[in-house]
GROMACS .gro file of C-alpha atoms in nm:
model
  230
    1MET     CA    1  16.052   7.367  -2.363
    2ARG     CA    2  16.136   7.594  -2.070
    3LYS     CA    3  16.151   7.472  -1.712
    4PRO     CA    4  15.824   7.637  -1.592
    5GLU     CA    5  15.643   7.470  -1.884
    6ARG     CA    6  15.789   7.131  -1.794
    7PHE     CA    7  15.672   7.176  -1.437
    8ARG     CA    8  15.320   7.268  -1.548
    9ARG     CA    9  15.301   6.965  -1.773
   10PHE     CA   10  15.434   6.734  -1.500
   11LEU     CA   11  15.202   6.871  -1.232
   12ASP     CA   12  14.896   6.885  -1.459
   13TYR     CA   13  14.939   6.522  -1.565
   14PHE     CA   14  14.972   6.381  -1.214
   15THR     CA   15  14.709   6.599  -1.047
   16THR     CA   16  14.466   6.475  -1.313
   17ASN     CA   17  14.566   6.109  -1.331
   18PHE     CA   18  14.707   6.031  -0.986
   19PRO     CA   19  14.568   6.294  -0.747
   20GLU     CA   20  14.628   6.115  -0.416
   21PRO     CA   21  14.969   5.943  -0.415
   22LYS     CA   22  15.091   5.774  -0.098
   23THR     CA   23  15.407   5.614   0.030
   24GLU     CA   24  15.427   5.240  -0.036
   25LEU     CA   25  15.574   5.180   0.310
   26HIS     CA   26  15.326   5.029   0.555
   27TYR     CA   27  15.291   5.215   0.884
   28GLY     CA   28  15.031   5.298   1.146
   29ASN     CA   29  15.187   5.586   1.339
   30PRO     CA   30  15.490   5.821   1.330
   31TYR     CA   31  15.712   5.574   1.516
   32GLU     CA   32  15.641   5.297   1.269
   33LEU     CA   33  15.704   5.529   0.974
   34ILE     CA   34  16.040   5.654   1.095
   35VAL     CA   35  16.156   5.298   1.164
   36ALA     CA   36  16.043   5.194   0.816
   37VAL     CA   37  16.214   5.488   0.646
   38VAL     CA   38  16.541   5.420   0.828
   39LEU     CA   39  16.524   5.060   0.708
   40SER     CA   40  16.438   5.166   0.352
   41ALA     CA   41  16.774   5.335   0.286
   42GLN     CA   42  16.918   5.158  -0.020
   43CYS     CA   43  16.651   4.891   0.021
   44THR     CA   44  16.315   4.830  -0.145
   45ASP     CA   45  15.989   4.923   0.025
   46LYS     CA   46  15.868   4.571  -0.050
   47ARG     CA   47  16.148   4.418   0.156
   48VAL     CA   48  16.094   4.665   0.441
   49ASN     CA   49  15.723   4.585   0.449
   50MET     CA   50  15.811   4.218   0.481
   51VAL     CA   51  16.028   4.261   0.791
   52MET     CA   52  15.823   4.528   0.971
   53PRO     CA   53  15.543   4.310   1.118
   54ALA     CA   54  15.777   4.083   1.316
   55LEU     CA   55  15.996   4.377   1.417
   56LEU     CA   56  15.699   4.575   1.546
   57GLU     CA   57  15.556   4.274   1.727
   58GLN     CA   58  15.880   4.254   1.924
   59PHE     CA   59  15.936   4.631   1.957
   60PRO     CA   60  15.589   4.792   1.925
   61THR     CA   61  15.685   5.131   2.075
   62PRO     CA   62  16.000   5.341   2.116
   63TYR     CA   63  16.025   5.217   2.474
   64GLN     CA   64  16.077   4.853   2.375
   65LEU     CA   65  16.318   4.961   2.103
   66ALA     CA   66  16.511   5.177   2.349
   67ALA     CA   67  16.559   4.878   2.579
   68ALA     CA   68  16.696   4.658   2.300
   69SER     CA   69  17.055   4.609   2.191
   70PRO     CA   70  17.163   4.605   1.826
   71GLU     CA   71  17.222   4.232   1.864
   72GLU     CA   72  16.858   4.182   1.968
   73ILE     CA   73  16.729   4.391   1.677
   74PHE     CA   74  16.951   4.236   1.409
   75PRO     CA   75  16.765   3.901   1.362
   76PHE     CA   76  16.446   4.087   1.269
   77ILE     CA   77  16.611   4.297   0.997
   78ARG     CA   78  16.883   4.064   0.870
   79SER     CA   79  16.731   4.055   0.520
   80VAL     CA   80  16.744   4.432   0.459
   81SER     CA   81  17.052   4.609   0.326
   82TYR     CA   82  17.323   4.696   0.580
   83PRO     CA   83  17.148   4.524   0.872
   84ASN     CA   84  17.436   4.569   1.118
   85ASN     CA   85  17.445   4.946   1.080
   86LYS     CA   86  17.067   4.975   1.078
   87ALA     CA   87  17.037   4.766   1.396
   88LYS     CA   88  17.273   5.012   1.567
   89HIS     CA   89  17.080   5.307   1.428
   90LEU     CA   90  16.745   5.171   1.549
   91ALA     CA   91  16.876   5.099   1.897
   92GLY     CA   92  17.012   5.453   1.923
   93LEU     CA   93  16.698   5.600   1.767
   94GLY     CA   94  16.478   5.428   2.025
   95ARG     CA   95  16.690   5.555   2.314
   96MET     CA   96  16.691   5.912   2.186
   97LEU     CA   97  16.316   5.913   2.121
   98VAL     CA   98  16.260   5.807   2.480
   99ASN     CA   99  16.529   6.012   2.652
  100ASP     CA  100  16.509   6.335   2.451
  101PHE     CA  101  16.157   6.344   2.309
  102GLY     CA  102  15.937   6.164   2.561
  103GLY     CA  103  15.872   5.874   2.326
  104GLU     CA  104  15.731   6.100   2.053
  105VAL     CA  105  15.865   6.147   1.702
  106PRO     CA  106  15.969   6.515   1.668
  107SER     CA  107  15.807   6.731   1.404
  108THR     CA  108  16.096   6.945   1.283
  109ILE     CA  109  16.367   6.856   1.034
  110GLU     CA  110  16.636   6.986   1.269
  111GLU     CA  111  16.525   6.767   1.560
  112LEU     CA  112  16.470   6.463   1.342
  113GLN     CA  113  16.822   6.485   1.202
  114ARG     CA  114  16.958   6.443   1.554
  115LEU     CA  115  16.826   6.087   1.557
  116PRO     CA  116  17.068   5.806   1.459
  117GLY     CA  117  17.018   5.691   1.101
  118VAL     CA  118  16.805   5.994   1.012
  119GLY     CA  119  16.945   6.224   0.744
  120ARG     CA  120  16.777   6.509   0.565
  121LYS     CA  121  16.594   6.279   0.323
  122THR     CA  122  16.442   6.070   0.602
  123ALA     CA  123  16.351   6.380   0.801
  124ASN     CA  124  16.178   6.531   0.498
  125VAL     CA  125  15.976   6.212   0.445
  126VAL     CA  126  15.855   6.214   0.807
  127VAL     CA  127  15.754   6.581   0.823
  128SER     CA  128  15.587   6.554   0.483
  129VAL     CA  129  15.394   6.230   0.536
  130ILE     CA  130  15.311   6.263   0.906
  131TYR     CA  131  15.304   6.635   0.971
  132ASN     CA  132  15.188   6.753   0.627
  133GLN     CA  133  15.471   7.000   0.585
  134PRO     CA  134  15.585   7.110   0.235
  135ALA     CA  135  15.913   6.917   0.245
  136MET     CA  136  16.076   6.755  -0.059
  137ALA     CA  137  16.271   6.438   0.018
  138VAL     CA  138  16.528   6.372  -0.255
  139ASP     CA  139  16.617   6.006  -0.291
  140THR     CA  140  16.779   5.839  -0.593
  141HIS     CA  141  16.446   5.824  -0.780
  142VAL     CA  142  16.364   6.191  -0.724
  143PHE     CA  143  16.719   6.294  -0.817
  144ARG     CA  144  16.719   6.088  -1.137
  145VAL     CA  145  16.368   6.170  -1.261
  146SER     CA  146  16.389   6.543  -1.192
  147HIS     CA  147  16.711   6.560  -1.396
  148ARG     CA  148  16.577   6.347  -1.682
  149LEU     CA  149  16.255   6.544  -1.712
  150GLY     CA  150  16.450   6.870  -1.701
  151LEU     CA  151  16.279   6.996  -1.385
  152VAL     CA  152  16.618   7.093  -1.243
  153ASN     CA  153  16.934   7.230  -1.401
  154ARG     CA  154  17.220   6.998  -1.487
  155THR     CA  155  17.429   7.198  -1.240
  156ALA     CA  156  17.212   7.071  -0.952
  157THR     CA  157  17.454   6.794  -0.859
  158THR     CA  158  17.359   6.739  -0.495
  159PRO     CA  159  17.033   6.628  -0.332
  160LEU     CA  160  17.006   6.963  -0.153
  161ALA     CA  161  17.045   7.157  -0.479
  162VAL     CA  162  16.773   6.942  -0.640
  163GLU     CA  163  16.549   6.990  -0.336
  164LYS     CA  164  16.581   7.369  -0.356
  165GLU     CA  165  16.503   7.382  -0.729
  166LEU     CA  166  16.200   7.155  -0.695
  167LEU     CA  167  16.066   7.363  -0.407
  168ARG     CA  168  16.114   7.682  -0.606
  169TYR     CA  169  15.885   7.573  -0.889
  170THR     CA  170  15.635   7.344  -0.711
  171PRO     CA  171  15.330   7.504  -0.546
  172GLU     CA  172  15.348   7.455  -0.171
  173ASP     CA  173  15.024   7.257  -0.155
  174LEU     CA  174  15.160   7.007  -0.411
  175VAL     CA  175  15.511   6.955  -0.270
  176ALA     CA  176  15.428   6.643  -0.068
  177LYS     CA  177  15.241   6.488  -0.362
  178ALA     CA  178  15.514   6.580  -0.611
  179HIS     CA  179  15.764   6.392  -0.395
  180HIS     CA  180  15.557   6.074  -0.429
  181TRP     CA  181  15.491   6.133  -0.800
  182LEU     CA  182  15.863   6.155  -0.873
  183ILE     CA  183  15.941   5.846  -0.666
  184LEU     CA  184  15.669   5.633  -0.822
  185HIS     CA  185  15.750   5.750  -1.174
  186GLY     CA  186  16.113   5.658  -1.113
  187ARG     CA  187  16.024   5.324  -0.960
  188TYR     CA  188  15.795   5.201  -1.235
  189ILE     CA  189  15.853   5.405  -1.555
  190CYS     CA  190  16.169   5.616  -1.549
  191VAL     CA  191  16.384   5.333  -1.411
  192ALA     CA  192  16.758   5.371  -1.377
  193ARG     CA  193  16.907   5.148  -1.645
  194GLN     CA  194  16.646   5.130  -1.921
  195PRO     CA  195  16.376   5.395  -1.879
  196LYS     CA  196  16.045   5.284  -2.028
  197CYS     CA  197  16.007   5.579  -2.262
  198GLY     CA  198  15.775   5.378  -2.487
  199ILE     CA  199  15.499   5.386  -2.225
  200CYS     CA  200  15.585   5.714  -2.054
  201PRO     CA  201  15.310   5.980  -2.071
  202LEU     CA  202  15.560   6.263  -2.023
  203THR     CA  203  15.787   6.228  -2.327
  204ASP     CA  204  15.647   6.551  -2.474
  205CYS     CA  205  15.804   6.748  -2.188
  206CYS     CA  206  16.106   6.530  -2.110
  207ARG     CA  207  16.457   6.663  -2.168
  208TYR     CA  208  16.604   6.311  -2.172
  209TYR     CA  209  16.359   6.200  -2.443
  210GLU     CA  210  16.421   6.514  -2.646
  211THR     CA  211  16.795   6.453  -2.634
  212ASN     CA  212  16.795   6.082  -2.705
  213PHE     CA  213  16.489   5.999  -2.914
  214ALA     CA  214  16.321   6.304  -3.063
  215VAL     CA  215  16.365   6.324  -3.438
  216ALA     CA  216  16.523   6.647  -3.554
  217PRO     CA  217  16.330   6.823  -3.830
  218SER     CA  218  16.477   6.756  -4.172
  219LYS     CA  219  16.659   7.039  -4.342
  220PRO     CA  220  16.480   7.194  -4.642
  221LEU     CA  221  16.617   7.102  -4.981
  222PRO     CA  222  16.821   7.375  -5.150
  223ALA     CA  223  16.641   7.581  -5.413
  224PRO     CA  224  16.714   7.460  -5.766
  225GLU     CA  225  16.966   7.664  -5.960
  226SER     CA  226  16.882   7.809  -6.302
  227GLY     CA  227  16.893   7.543  -6.566
  228ASP     CA  228  16.822   7.248  -6.330
  229ILE     CA  229  16.555   7.010  -6.451
  230LEU     CA  230  16.258   7.013  -6.212
   0.00000   0.00000   0.00000
């Protein structure tokens, strides 16, 4: 199956069966989302959702966060991955939001990437979810699933290369949804160690399944030679 056909199958399935996907991070405004996404790096959304209420009660706006030290932030996020680094990132993020952006979360990828703890993936999530821009955030799930399904070439070995290929073949109005579809498929079906191919609805268009599980057609038996008993 060629790549455009794989994309059509992938997009047709999810637009029909899961037309309105959403992030599993809990948030109420752009500030809360960017804090949650920073915390979610190499950490589960479930864990981030557990720590966010107490963190936001203490630091409900960028102004309270900007006034806090990493040491004051740390106790609220100690259970997430890399809490020391993330406490420093959040303190710096709060100060920059206040000092450089008037307490507002910027709406461009370039400006967002200036914020501490915000890389291209995080910036893409924010502009996609909050500002409805056709941005494709490539995390470990998106990277893995897009390769397994065959939506990107094997030579796409960096997140940016995967992002560019996915954007090339995904209609602009479906980019934000496709990001969530790939994440959720990777989180619950196409998991890292033992993908659940037995319950996957996309095996008919999946390069990984074709390579590892599809049964090759049997070779035809040779024609009998003259004198053979039939």
